[in-house]
mmCIF file with all atom_site columns, C-alpha atoms in Angstrom:
data_model
loop_
_atom_site.group_PDB
_atom_site.id
_atom_site.type_symbol
_atom_site.label_atom_id
_atom_site.label_alt_id
_atom_site.label_comp_id
_atom_site.label_asym_id
_atom_site.label_entity_id
_atom_site.label_seq_id
_atom_site.pdbx_PDB_ins_code
_atom_site.Cartn_x
_atom_site.Cartn_y
_atom_site.Cartn_z
_atom_site.occupancy
_atom_site.B_iso_or_equiv
_atom_site.pdbx_formal_charge
_atom_site.auth_seq_id
_atom_site.auth_comp_id
_atom_site.auth_asym_id
_atom_site.auth_atom_id
_atom_site.pdbx_PDB_model_num
ATOM 1   C CA . MET B 1 1   ? -36.437 -3.532  -46.789 1.00 54.00 ? 1098 MET B CA 1
ATOM 2   C CA . SER B 1 2   ? -38.378 -6.206  -48.628 1.00 51.00 ? 1099 SER B CA 1
ATOM 3   C CA . PRO B 1 3   ? -41.984 -7.041  -47.750 1.00 49.00 ? 1100 PRO B CA 1
ATOM 4   C CA . ASN B 1 4   ? -40.611 -10.536 -47.005 1.00 49.00 ? 1101 ASN B CA 1
ATOM 5   C CA . SER B 1 5   ? -37.777 -9.181  -44.499 1.00 46.00 ? 1102 SER B CA 1
ATOM 6   C CA . LEU B 1 6   ? -40.369 -6.915  -43.039 1.00 40.00 ? 1103 LEU B CA 1
ATOM 7   C CA . MET B 1 7   ? -42.741 -9.682  -42.415 1.00 42.00 ? 1104 MET B CA 1
ATOM 8   C CA . SER B 1 8   ? -40.098 -11.964 -40.966 1.00 41.00 ? 1105 SER B CA 1
ATOM 9   C CA . LEU B 1 9   ? -38.999 -9.043  -38.559 1.00 36.00 ? 1106 LEU B CA 1
ATOM 10  C CA . ARG B 1 10  ? -42.740 -8.625  -37.569 1.00 38.00 ? 1107 ARG B CA 1
ATOM 11  C CA . THR B 1 11  ? -42.646 -12.312 -36.712 1.00 36.00 ? 1108 THR B CA 1
ATOM 12  C CA . VAL B 1 12  ? -39.336 -12.287 -34.755 1.00 35.00 ? 1109 VAL B CA 1
ATOM 13  C CA . VAL B 1 13  ? -40.915 -9.279  -32.571 1.00 32.00 ? 1110 VAL B CA 1
ATOM 14  C CA . SER B 1 14  ? -44.091 -10.972 -32.092 1.00 35.00 ? 1111 SER B CA 1
ATOM 15  C CA . CYS B 1 15  ? -42.386 -14.043 -30.880 1.00 34.00 ? 1112 CYS B CA 1
ATOM 16  C CA . LEU B 1 16  ? -40.198 -12.167 -28.646 1.00 30.00 ? 1113 LEU B CA 1
ATOM 17  C CA . ALA B 1 17  ? -43.016 -10.189 -27.148 1.00 31.00 ? 1114 ALA B CA 1
ATOM 18  C CA . THR B 1 18  ? -44.861 -13.519 -26.510 1.00 28.00 ? 1115 THR B CA 1
ATOM 19  C CA . LEU B 1 19  ? -41.850 -14.953 -24.927 1.00 27.00 ? 1116 LEU B CA 1
ATOM 20  C CA . ALA B 1 20  ? -41.473 -11.923 -22.566 1.00 29.00 ? 1117 ALA B CA 1
ATOM 21  C CA . VAL B 1 21  ? -45.216 -12.147 -21.686 1.00 29.00 ? 1118 VAL B CA 1
ATOM 22  C CA . ALA B 1 22  ? -44.368 -15.780 -20.822 1.00 28.00 ? 1119 ALA B CA 1
ATOM 23  C CA . VAL B 1 23  ? -41.371 -15.120 -18.877 1.00 28.00 ? 1120 VAL B CA 1
ATOM 24  C CA . THR B 1 24  ? -43.200 -12.624 -16.835 1.00 25.00 ? 1121 THR B CA 1
ATOM 25  C CA . SER B 1 25  ? -46.237 -14.799 -16.150 1.00 26.00 ? 1122 SER B CA 1
ATOM 26  C CA . LEU B 1 26  ? -43.781 -17.631 -15.073 1.00 27.00 ? 1123 LEU B CA 1
ATOM 27  C CA . ALA B 1 27  ? -41.792 -15.416 -12.563 1.00 29.00 ? 1124 ALA B CA 1
ATOM 28  C CA . VAL B 1 28  ? -45.284 -13.824 -11.216 1.00 31.00 ? 1125 VAL B CA 1
ATOM 29  C CA . THR B 1 29  ? -46.799 -17.571 -10.958 1.00 30.00 ? 1126 THR B CA 1
ATOM 30  C CA . THR B 1 30  ? -43.622 -18.730 -9.137  1.00 35.00 ? 1127 THR B CA 1
ATOM 31  C CA . GLU B 1 31  ? -43.513 -15.646 -6.845  1.00 42.00 ? 1128 GLU B CA 1
ATOM 32  C CA . ALA B 1 32  ? -47.431 -16.007 -5.953  1.00 47.00 ? 1129 ALA B CA 1
ATOM 33  C CA . ALA B 1 33  ? -46.581 -20.144 -5.522  1.00 46.00 ? 1130 ALA B CA 1
ATOM 34  C CA . GLN B 1 34  ? -44.060 -19.306 -2.769  1.00 69.00 ? 1131 GLN B CA 1
ATOM 35  C CA . ALA B 1 35  ? -45.374 -20.780 0.319   1.00 83.00 ? 1132 ALA B CA 1
ATOM 36  C CA . ASP B 1 36  ? -43.412 -19.558 3.259   1.00 92.00 ? 1133 ASP B CA 1
ATOM 37  C CA . LEU B 1 37  ? -44.227 -18.375 7.025   1.00 95.00 ? 1134 LEU B CA 1
ATOM 38  C CA . ARG B 1 38  ? -43.770 -14.807 6.707   1.00 96.00 ? 1135 ARG B CA 1
ATOM 39  C CA . ILE B 1 39  ? -44.399 -11.995 9.360   1.00 96.00 ? 1136 ILE B CA 1
ATOM 40  C CA . CYS B 1 40  ? -45.190 -8.375  8.650   1.00 96.00 ? 1137 CYS B CA 1
ATOM 41  C CA . ASN B 1 41  ? -44.347 -5.681  11.022  1.00 95.00 ? 1138 ASN B CA 1
ATOM 42  C CA . ALA B 1 42  ? -47.486 -2.843  10.508  1.00 94.00 ? 1139 ALA B CA 1
ATOM 43  C CA . THR B 1 43  ? -46.170 -0.806  13.540  1.00 93.00 ? 1140 THR B CA 1
ATOM 44  C CA . THR B 1 44  ? -43.805 2.277   14.001  1.00 93.00 ? 1141 THR B CA 1
ATOM 45  C CA . SER B 1 45  ? -41.293 0.504   15.724  1.00 94.00 ? 1142 SER B CA 1
ATOM 46  C CA . ARG B 1 46  ? -38.662 -2.272  14.983  1.00 96.00 ? 1143 ARG B CA 1
ATOM 47  C CA . VAL B 1 47  ? -39.378 -5.707  16.379  1.00 96.00 ? 1144 VAL B CA 1
ATOM 48  C CA . GLN B 1 48  ? -37.405 -8.674  17.314  1.00 97.00 ? 1145 GLN B CA 1
ATOM 49  C CA . VAL B 1 49  ? -39.264 -11.935 16.489  1.00 97.00 ? 1146 VAL B CA 1
ATOM 50  C CA . ALA B 1 50  ? -38.730 -15.450 17.627  1.00 97.00 ? 1147 ALA B CA 1
ATOM 51  C CA . ILE B 1 51  ? -40.688 -18.476 16.327  1.00 97.00 ? 1148 ILE B CA 1
ATOM 52  C CA . GLY B 1 52  ? -41.477 -21.874 17.868  1.00 96.00 ? 1149 GLY B CA 1
ATOM 53  C CA . TYR B 1 53  ? -42.777 -25.056 16.011  1.00 95.00 ? 1150 TYR B CA 1
ATOM 54  C CA . ARG B 1 54  ? -42.831 -28.883 16.511  1.00 92.00 ? 1151 ARG B CA 1
ATOM 55  C CA . THR B 1 55  ? -41.080 -31.251 14.050  1.00 84.00 ? 1152 THR B CA 1
ATOM 56  C CA . ASP B 1 56  ? -41.900 -35.061 14.039  1.00 79.00 ? 1153 ASP B CA 1
ATOM 57  C CA . ARG B 1 57  ? -39.763 -35.558 17.287  1.00 85.00 ? 1154 ARG B CA 1
ATOM 58  C CA . GLN B 1 58  ? -39.117 -32.339 18.968  1.00 91.00 ? 1155 GLN B CA 1
ATOM 59  C CA . TRP B 1 59  ? -39.851 -28.833 19.756  1.00 94.00 ? 1156 TRP B CA 1
ATOM 60  C CA . THR B 1 60  ? -37.612 -25.991 18.460  1.00 95.00 ? 1157 THR B CA 1
ATOM 61  C CA . THR B 1 61  ? -37.469 -22.376 19.073  1.00 96.00 ? 1158 THR B CA 1
ATOM 62  C CA . GLU B 1 62  ? -35.226 -20.118 16.929  1.00 96.00 ? 1159 GLU B CA 1
ATOM 63  C CA . GLY B 1 63  ? -34.748 -16.107 16.905  1.00 95.00 ? 1160 GLY B CA 1
ATOM 64  C CA . TRP B 1 64  ? -34.143 -13.437 16.580  1.00 97.00 ? 1161 TRP B CA 1
ATOM 65  C CA . TRP B 1 65  ? -35.326 -11.743 13.410  1.00 96.00 ? 1162 TRP B CA 1
ATOM 66  C CA . THR B 1 66  ? -35.513 -8.118  13.354  1.00 96.00 ? 1163 THR B CA 1
ATOM 67  C CA . VAL B 1 67  ? -38.171 -6.919  11.331  1.00 97.00 ? 1164 VAL B CA 1
ATOM 68  C CA . PRO B 1 68  ? -38.132 -2.997  10.456  1.00 96.00 ? 1165 PRO B CA 1
ATOM 69  C CA . SER B 1 69  ? -41.360 -0.925  10.613  1.00 95.00 ? 1166 SER B CA 1
ATOM 70  C CA . GLN B 1 70  ? -43.674 -1.349  7.750   1.00 96.00 ? 1167 GLN B CA 1
ATOM 71  C CA . SER B 1 71  ? -42.092 -4.475  6.335   1.00 96.00 ? 1168 SER B CA 1
ATOM 72  C CA . CYS B 1 72  ? -42.197 -8.233  6.223   1.00 96.00 ? 1169 CYS B CA 1
ATOM 73  C CA . GLU B 1 73  ? -39.611 -11.040 6.980   1.00 95.00 ? 1170 GLU B CA 1
ATOM 74  C CA . VAL B 1 74  ? -39.920 -14.568 5.973   1.00 95.00 ? 1171 VAL B CA 1
ATOM 75  C CA . LEU B 1 75  ? -39.205 -16.850 9.092   1.00 94.00 ? 1172 LEU B CA 1
ATOM 76  C CA . LEU B 1 76  ? -39.555 -20.045 7.432   1.00 93.00 ? 1173 LEU B CA 1
ATOM 77  C CA . ARG B 1 77  ? -39.067 -20.913 3.653   1.00 93.00 ? 1174 ARG B CA 1
ATOM 78  C CA . GLY B 1 78  ? -40.886 -23.502 1.846   1.00 93.00 ? 1175 GLY B CA 1
ATOM 79  C CA . PRO B 1 79  ? -44.405 -24.981 2.432   1.00 93.00 ? 1176 PRO B CA 1
ATOM 80  C CA . LEU B 1 80  ? -45.468 -25.248 6.062   1.00 93.00 ? 1177 LEU B CA 1
ATOM 81  C CA . THR B 1 81  ? -45.358 -28.826 7.615   1.00 90.00 ? 1178 THR B CA 1
ATOM 82  C CA . ALA B 1 82  ? -47.247 -28.140 10.733  1.00 91.00 ? 1179 ALA B CA 1
ATOM 83  C CA . ARG B 1 83  ? -50.701 -26.732 11.560  1.00 93.00 ? 1180 ARG B CA 1
ATOM 84  C CA . TYR B 1 84  ? -49.624 -24.766 14.503  1.00 96.00 ? 1181 TYR B CA 1
ATOM 85  C CA . TYR B 1 85  ? -46.741 -22.383 14.961  1.00 96.00 ? 1182 TYR B CA 1
ATOM 86  C CA . TYR B 1 86  ? -45.757 -19.926 17.905  1.00 97.00 ? 1183 TYR B CA 1
ATOM 87  C CA . ILE B 1 87  ? -44.749 -16.177 17.725  1.00 97.00 ? 1184 ILE B CA 1
ATOM 88  C CA . TYR B 1 88  ? -43.035 -14.237 20.453  1.00 97.00 ? 1185 TYR B CA 1
ATOM 89  C CA . ALA B 1 89  ? -42.044 -10.664 19.551  1.00 96.00 ? 1186 ALA B CA 1
ATOM 90  C CA . ILE B 1 90  ? -40.432 -7.563  21.407  1.00 95.00 ? 1187 ILE B CA 1
ATOM 91  C CA . ASP B 1 91  ? -40.864 -3.885  20.333  1.00 93.00 ? 1188 ASP B CA 1
ATOM 92  C CA . ASN B 1 92  ? -37.427 -2.573  20.175  1.00 90.00 ? 1189 ASN B CA 1
ATOM 93  C CA . ASP B 1 93  ? -38.223 1.187   20.113  1.00 92.00 ? 1190 ASP B CA 1
ATOM 94  C CA . VAL B 1 94  ? -40.992 1.757   22.850  1.00 89.00 ? 1191 VAL B CA 1
ATOM 95  C CA . GLY B 1 95  ? -41.226 -1.317  24.736  1.00 88.00 ? 1192 GLY B CA 1
ATOM 96  C CA . GLY B 1 96  ? -43.963 -4.028  24.973  1.00 89.00 ? 1193 GLY B CA 1
ATOM 97  C CA . GLU B 1 97  ? -44.339 -7.683  23.645  1.00 92.00 ? 1194 GLU B CA 1
ATOM 98  C CA . TRP B 1 98  ? -46.512 -9.713  21.806  1.00 94.00 ? 1195 TRP B CA 1
ATOM 99  C CA . SER B 1 99  ? -46.919 -12.837 23.896  1.00 94.00 ? 1196 SER B CA 1
ATOM 100 C CA . GLY B 1 100 ? -49.412 -15.671 24.619  1.00 95.00 ? 1197 GLY B CA 1
ATOM 101 C CA . GLU B 1 101 ? -49.812 -18.619 26.713  1.00 96.00 ? 1198 GLU B CA 1
ATOM 102 C CA . SER B 1 102 ? -47.249 -21.202 25.258  1.00 96.00 ? 1199 SER B CA 1
ATOM 103 C CA . ASP B 1 103 ? -44.121 -21.084 27.393  1.00 96.00 ? 1200 ASP B CA 1
ATOM 104 C CA . MET B 1 104 ? -41.016 -21.688 25.166  1.00 96.00 ? 1201 MET B CA 1
ATOM 105 C CA . CYS B 1 105 ? -37.250 -21.014 25.539  1.00 97.00 ? 1202 CYS B CA 1
ATOM 106 C CA . THR B 1 106 ? -35.350 -18.298 24.151  1.00 97.00 ? 1203 THR B CA 1
ATOM 107 C CA . ARG B 1 107 ? -32.068 -16.345 24.683  1.00 96.00 ? 1204 ARG B CA 1
ATOM 108 C CA . ASP B 1 108 ? -30.846 -12.879 24.508  1.00 95.00 ? 1205 ASP B CA 1
ATOM 109 C CA . GLU B 1 109 ? -28.660 -13.754 21.561  1.00 95.00 ? 1206 GLU B CA 1
ATOM 110 C CA . GLU B 1 110 ? -29.311 -15.358 18.303  1.00 96.00 ? 1207 GLU B CA 1
ATOM 111 C CA . PHE B 1 111 ? -30.336 -18.991 18.898  1.00 96.00 ? 1208 PHE B CA 1
ATOM 112 C CA . THR B 1 112 ? -31.624 -22.370 17.945  1.00 95.00 ? 1209 THR B CA 1
ATOM 113 C CA . ILE B 1 113 ? -33.130 -24.474 20.936  1.00 96.00 ? 1210 ILE B CA 1
ATOM 114 C CA . ARG B 1 114 ? -34.304 -27.851 20.915  1.00 95.00 ? 1211 ARG B CA 1
ATOM 115 C CA . GLY B 1 115 ? -36.820 -28.735 23.537  1.00 91.00 ? 1212 GLY B CA 1
ATOM 116 C CA . HIS B 1 116 ? -39.203 -26.224 25.444  1.00 90.00 ? 1213 HIS B CA 1
ATOM 117 C CA . GLU B 1 117 ? -39.350 -27.692 28.826  1.00 91.00 ? 1214 GLU B CA 1
ATOM 118 C CA . ARG B 1 118 ? -37.174 -26.609 31.780  1.00 94.00 ? 1215 ARG B CA 1
ATOM 119 C CA . CYS B 1 119 ? -35.785 -23.406 30.045  1.00 95.00 ? 1216 CYS B CA 1
ATOM 120 C CA . GLU B 1 120 ? -34.135 -21.977 33.224  1.00 95.00 ? 1217 GLU B CA 1
ATOM 121 C CA . GLU B 1 121 ? -32.465 -25.003 34.185  1.00 95.00 ? 1218 GLU B CA 1
ATOM 122 C CA . ARG B 1 122 ? -30.810 -25.421 30.733  1.00 96.00 ? 1219 ARG B CA 1
ATOM 123 C CA . GLY B 1 123 ? -29.835 -21.602 30.730  1.00 95.00 ? 1220 GLY B CA 1
ATOM 124 C CA . PHE B 1 124 ? -32.436 -20.131 28.710  1.00 97.00 ? 1221 PHE B CA 1
ATOM 125 C CA . ILE B 1 125 ? -35.324 -17.990 29.260  1.00 97.00 ? 1222 ILE B CA 1
ATOM 126 C CA . SER B 1 126 ? -38.810 -18.991 29.407  1.00 97.00 ? 1223 SER B CA 1
ATOM 127 C CA . ASN B 1 127 ? -41.059 -16.673 27.352  1.00 97.00 ? 1224 ASN B CA 1
ATOM 128 C CA . SER B 1 128 ? -44.839 -17.167 26.569  1.00 97.00 ? 1225 SER B CA 1
ATOM 129 C CA . PHE B 1 129 ? -45.346 -17.422 22.781  1.00 97.00 ? 1226 PHE B CA 1
ATOM 130 C CA . ILE B 1 130 ? -48.693 -16.799 20.743  1.00 96.00 ? 1227 ILE B CA 1
ATOM 131 C CA . GLU B 1 131 ? -50.080 -19.939 19.102  1.00 96.00 ? 1228 GLU B CA 1
ATOM 132 C CA . VAL B 1 132 ? -50.746 -19.398 15.449  1.00 96.00 ? 1229 VAL B CA 1
ATOM 133 C CA . ASP B 1 133 ? -53.168 -21.909 13.644  1.00 96.00 ? 1230 ASP B CA 1
ATOM 134 C CA . THR B 1 134 ? -52.328 -21.984 9.984   1.00 94.00 ? 1231 THR B CA 1
ATOM 135 C CA . GLY B 1 135 ? -55.327 -24.316 9.295   1.00 94.00 ? 1232 GLY B CA 1
ATOM 136 C CA . GLU B 1 136 ? -52.560 -26.529 7.758   1.00 90.00 ? 1233 GLU B CA 1
ATOM 137 C CA . GLU B 1 137 ? -52.132 -24.240 4.832   1.00 94.00 ? 1234 GLU B CA 1
ATOM 138 C CA . PRO B 1 138 ? -48.943 -24.363 3.106   1.00 93.00 ? 1235 PRO B CA 1
ATOM 139 C CA . SER B 1 139 ? -48.315 -20.538 3.505   1.00 93.00 ? 1236 SER B CA 1
ATOM 140 C CA . TRP B 1 140 ? -48.992 -17.980 6.277   1.00 95.00 ? 1237 TRP B CA 1
ATOM 141 C CA . THR B 1 141 ? -48.605 -14.240 6.946   1.00 95.00 ? 1238 THR B CA 1
ATOM 142 C CA . VAL B 1 142 ? -48.829 -13.046 10.734  1.00 95.00 ? 1239 VAL B CA 1
ATOM 143 C CA . GLN B 1 143 ? -49.649 -9.325  10.847  1.00 95.00 ? 1240 GLN B CA 1
ATOM 144 C CA . LEU B 1 144 ? -48.051 -7.711  13.981  1.00 94.00 ? 1241 LEU B CA 1
ATOM 145 C CA . VAL B 1 145 ? -49.727 -4.292  15.380  1.00 91.00 ? 1242 VAL B CA 1
ATOM 146 C CA . GLU B 1 146 ? -49.221 -2.246  18.111  1.00 81.00 ? 1243 GLU B CA 1
ATOM 147 C CA . PRO B 1 147 ? -48.564 -4.252  21.062  1.00 58.00 ? 1244 PRO B CA 1
ATOM 148 C CA . ASP B 1 148 ? -49.798 -4.261  24.774  1.00 55.00 ? 1245 ASP B CA 1
ATOM 149 C CA . ARG B 1 149 ? -46.949 -1.803  26.301  1.00 49.00 ? 1246 ARG B CA 1
ATOM 150 C CA . ARG B 1 150 ? -46.407 -4.059  29.594  1.00 45.00 ? 1247 ARG B CA 1
ATOM 151 C CA . GLN B 1 151 ? -42.783 -4.194  30.273  1.00 43.00 ? 1248 GLN B CA 1
ATOM 152 C CA . ARG B 1 152 ? -40.982 -7.838  29.838  1.00 44.00 ? 1249 ARG B CA 1
ATOM 153 C CA . ASN B 1 153 ? -39.299 -9.235  32.959  1.00 39.00 ? 1250 ASN B CA 1
#
């Protein structure tokens, strides 16, 4: 191989290496810039999770997400638009729940429910959700740790 060919080959390899680093950096930057509401299950059980939030005009609750032990799930994708979100979760394996003081509607099957008042009258179940203050951050992660082992009614 001639010295000029060798020099050209080194230039191409150098450019490809630089491009690979740039693409990797872009992927890492994009990953880090993701703004989501995420829940992580730090327990030894599978949990079912429901979420409540307020849009401009109404309250909405959604569920259920199954979150395996020692893993995370995205509940809402994209930048968060509210300061407060509400979480209710059930331990599927040994019982217990994560509950708070904000009553919202759920049901046993997968759901999206508009409004949070008169749950039973509308054929839903009323559960007490935990208020999560995100401080208006565009992304937030909630960690579930071992719950209070009370039986749910």
